[in-house]
Coordinates of N, CA and C in Angstrom, one line a residue:
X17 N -15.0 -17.3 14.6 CA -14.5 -16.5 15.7 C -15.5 -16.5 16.9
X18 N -15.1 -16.4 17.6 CA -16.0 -16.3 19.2 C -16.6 -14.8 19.5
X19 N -17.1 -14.7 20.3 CA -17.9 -13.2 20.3 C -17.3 -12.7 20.7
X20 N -16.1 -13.2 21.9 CA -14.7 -12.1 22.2 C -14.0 -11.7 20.9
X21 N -13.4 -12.4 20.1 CA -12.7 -12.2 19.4 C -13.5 -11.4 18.0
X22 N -14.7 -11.3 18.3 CA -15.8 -10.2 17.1 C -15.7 -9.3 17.4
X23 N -15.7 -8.6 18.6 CA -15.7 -7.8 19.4 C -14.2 -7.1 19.2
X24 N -13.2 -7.1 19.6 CA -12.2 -7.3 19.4 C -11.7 -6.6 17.7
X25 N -12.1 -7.9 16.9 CA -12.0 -7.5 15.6 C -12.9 -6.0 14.8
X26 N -14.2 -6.0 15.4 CA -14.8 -4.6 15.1 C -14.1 -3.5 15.7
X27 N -13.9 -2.8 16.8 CA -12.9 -2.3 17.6 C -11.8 -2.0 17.0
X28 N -11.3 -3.0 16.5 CA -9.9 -3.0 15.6 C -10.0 -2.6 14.0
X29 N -11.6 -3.1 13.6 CA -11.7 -2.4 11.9 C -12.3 -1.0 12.2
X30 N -12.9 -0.4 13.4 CA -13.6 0.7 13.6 C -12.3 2.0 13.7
X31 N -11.4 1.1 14.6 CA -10.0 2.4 14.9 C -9.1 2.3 13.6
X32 N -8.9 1.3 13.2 CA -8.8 1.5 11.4 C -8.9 2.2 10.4
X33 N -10.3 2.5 10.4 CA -11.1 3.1 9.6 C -11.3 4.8 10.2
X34 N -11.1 4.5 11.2 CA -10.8 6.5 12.1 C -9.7 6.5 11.6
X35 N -8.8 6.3 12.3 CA -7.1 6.5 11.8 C -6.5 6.5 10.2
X36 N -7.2 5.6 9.0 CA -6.9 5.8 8.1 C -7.6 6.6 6.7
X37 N -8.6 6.8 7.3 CA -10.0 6.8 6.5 C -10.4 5.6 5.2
X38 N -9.8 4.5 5.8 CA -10.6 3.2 4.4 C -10.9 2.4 5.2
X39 N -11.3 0.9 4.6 CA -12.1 0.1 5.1 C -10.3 -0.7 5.2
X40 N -10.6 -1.7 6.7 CA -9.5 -2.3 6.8 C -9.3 -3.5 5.9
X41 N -7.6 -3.9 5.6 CA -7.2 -4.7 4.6 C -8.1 -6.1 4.7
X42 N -8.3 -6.6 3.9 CA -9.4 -8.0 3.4 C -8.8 -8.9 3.9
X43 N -9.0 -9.8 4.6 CA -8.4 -11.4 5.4 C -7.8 -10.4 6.4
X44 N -7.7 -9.2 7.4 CA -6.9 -8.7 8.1 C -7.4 -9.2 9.1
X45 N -6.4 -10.2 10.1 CA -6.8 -10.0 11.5 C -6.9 -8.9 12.5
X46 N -7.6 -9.1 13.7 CA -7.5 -7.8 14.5 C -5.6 -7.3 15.0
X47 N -5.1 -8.8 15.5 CA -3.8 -8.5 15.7 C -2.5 -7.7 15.0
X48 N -3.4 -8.5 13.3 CA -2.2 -7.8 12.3 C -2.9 -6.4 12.2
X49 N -3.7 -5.9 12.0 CA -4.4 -4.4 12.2 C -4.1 -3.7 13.8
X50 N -4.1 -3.8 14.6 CA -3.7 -3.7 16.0 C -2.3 -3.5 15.3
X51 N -1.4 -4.4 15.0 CA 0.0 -4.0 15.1 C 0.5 -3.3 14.1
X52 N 0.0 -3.0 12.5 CA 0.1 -1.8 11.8 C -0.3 -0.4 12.5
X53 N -1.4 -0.3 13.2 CA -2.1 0.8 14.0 C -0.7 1.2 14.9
X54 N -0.4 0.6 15.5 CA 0.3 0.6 16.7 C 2.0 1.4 16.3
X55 N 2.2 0.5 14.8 CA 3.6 0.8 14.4 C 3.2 2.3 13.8
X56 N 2.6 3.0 13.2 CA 1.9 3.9 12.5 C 1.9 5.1 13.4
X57 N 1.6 4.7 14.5 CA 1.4 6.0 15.6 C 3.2 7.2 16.0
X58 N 3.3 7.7 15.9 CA 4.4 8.5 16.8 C 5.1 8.3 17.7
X59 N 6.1 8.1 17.9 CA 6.8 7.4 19.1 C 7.0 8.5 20.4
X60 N 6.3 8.7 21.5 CA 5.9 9.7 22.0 C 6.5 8.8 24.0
X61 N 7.9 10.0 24.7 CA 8.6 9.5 25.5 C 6.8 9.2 26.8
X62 N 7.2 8.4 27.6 CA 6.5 8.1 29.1 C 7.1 9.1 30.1
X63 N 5.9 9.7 30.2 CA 6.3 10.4 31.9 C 5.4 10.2 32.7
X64 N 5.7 9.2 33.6 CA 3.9 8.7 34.4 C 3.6 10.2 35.4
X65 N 4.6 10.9 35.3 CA 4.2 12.0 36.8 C 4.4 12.7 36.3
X66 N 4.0 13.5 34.6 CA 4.2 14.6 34.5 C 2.7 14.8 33.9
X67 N 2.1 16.1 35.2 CA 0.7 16.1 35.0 C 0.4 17.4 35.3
X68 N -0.2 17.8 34.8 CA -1.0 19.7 35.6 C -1.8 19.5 36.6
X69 N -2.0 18.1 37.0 CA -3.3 18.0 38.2 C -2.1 17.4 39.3
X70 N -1.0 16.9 39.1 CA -0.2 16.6 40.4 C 0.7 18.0 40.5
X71 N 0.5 18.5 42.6 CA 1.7 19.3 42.7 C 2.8 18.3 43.4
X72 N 3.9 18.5 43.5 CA 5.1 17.9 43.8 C 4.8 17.3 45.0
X73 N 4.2 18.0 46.0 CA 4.1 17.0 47.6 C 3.3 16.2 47.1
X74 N 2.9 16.0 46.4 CA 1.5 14.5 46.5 C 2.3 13.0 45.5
X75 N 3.5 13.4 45.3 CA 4.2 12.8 44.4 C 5.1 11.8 45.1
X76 N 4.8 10.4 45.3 CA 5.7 9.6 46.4 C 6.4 8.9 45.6
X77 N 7.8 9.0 45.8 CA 8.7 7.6 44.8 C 9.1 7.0 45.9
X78 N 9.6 5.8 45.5 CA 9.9 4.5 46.3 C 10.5 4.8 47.7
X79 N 10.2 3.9 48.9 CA 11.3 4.6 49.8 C 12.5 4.1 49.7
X80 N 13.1 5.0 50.9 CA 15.0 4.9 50.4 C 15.0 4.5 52.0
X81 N 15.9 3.3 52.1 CA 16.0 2.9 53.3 C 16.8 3.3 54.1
X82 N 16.9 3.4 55.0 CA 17.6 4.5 55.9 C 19.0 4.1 56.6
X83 N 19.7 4.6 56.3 CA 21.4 3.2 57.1 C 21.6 4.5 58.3

C-alpha cells in the first residue's frame, strides 16, 4: 500500500475499533470497513439550514427571477 492508502486504512481500523469496540475484520480493506461503518450508522434526514446559529434574515435561497 502507499502511505496514502496507510493512512487511510489506520483511520478506518481506528473508527472501527471506536464504533465497535474490536479489532477490525482480518484482510479488511479500508473501503470494505468504511462501507460496513457507513451502513451501521442511523439514517438521519439533511437539513443544511437548520441551525441555532442561523437567524432567518441571513438565510439566502436561490434567486427567483423576476417576470
Amino acid at each position: 500500500m502507499s502511505g496514502r492508502e496507510d493512512r487511510i486504512y489506520d483511520e478506518a481500523a481506528a473508527l472501527w475499533r471506536e464504533l465497535f469496540g474490536e479489532p477490525p475484520p482480518i484482510r479488511a480493506d479500508a473501503g470494505m470497513m468504511l462501507d460496513v461503518i457507513m451502513k451501521s450508522l442511523p439514517e438521519k434526514p439533511y437539513e443544511r439550514l437548520a441551525s441555532p446559529h442561523l437567524r432567518p434574515s441571513q438565510i439566502a435561497g436561490p434567486r427567483v427571477p423576476v417576470h
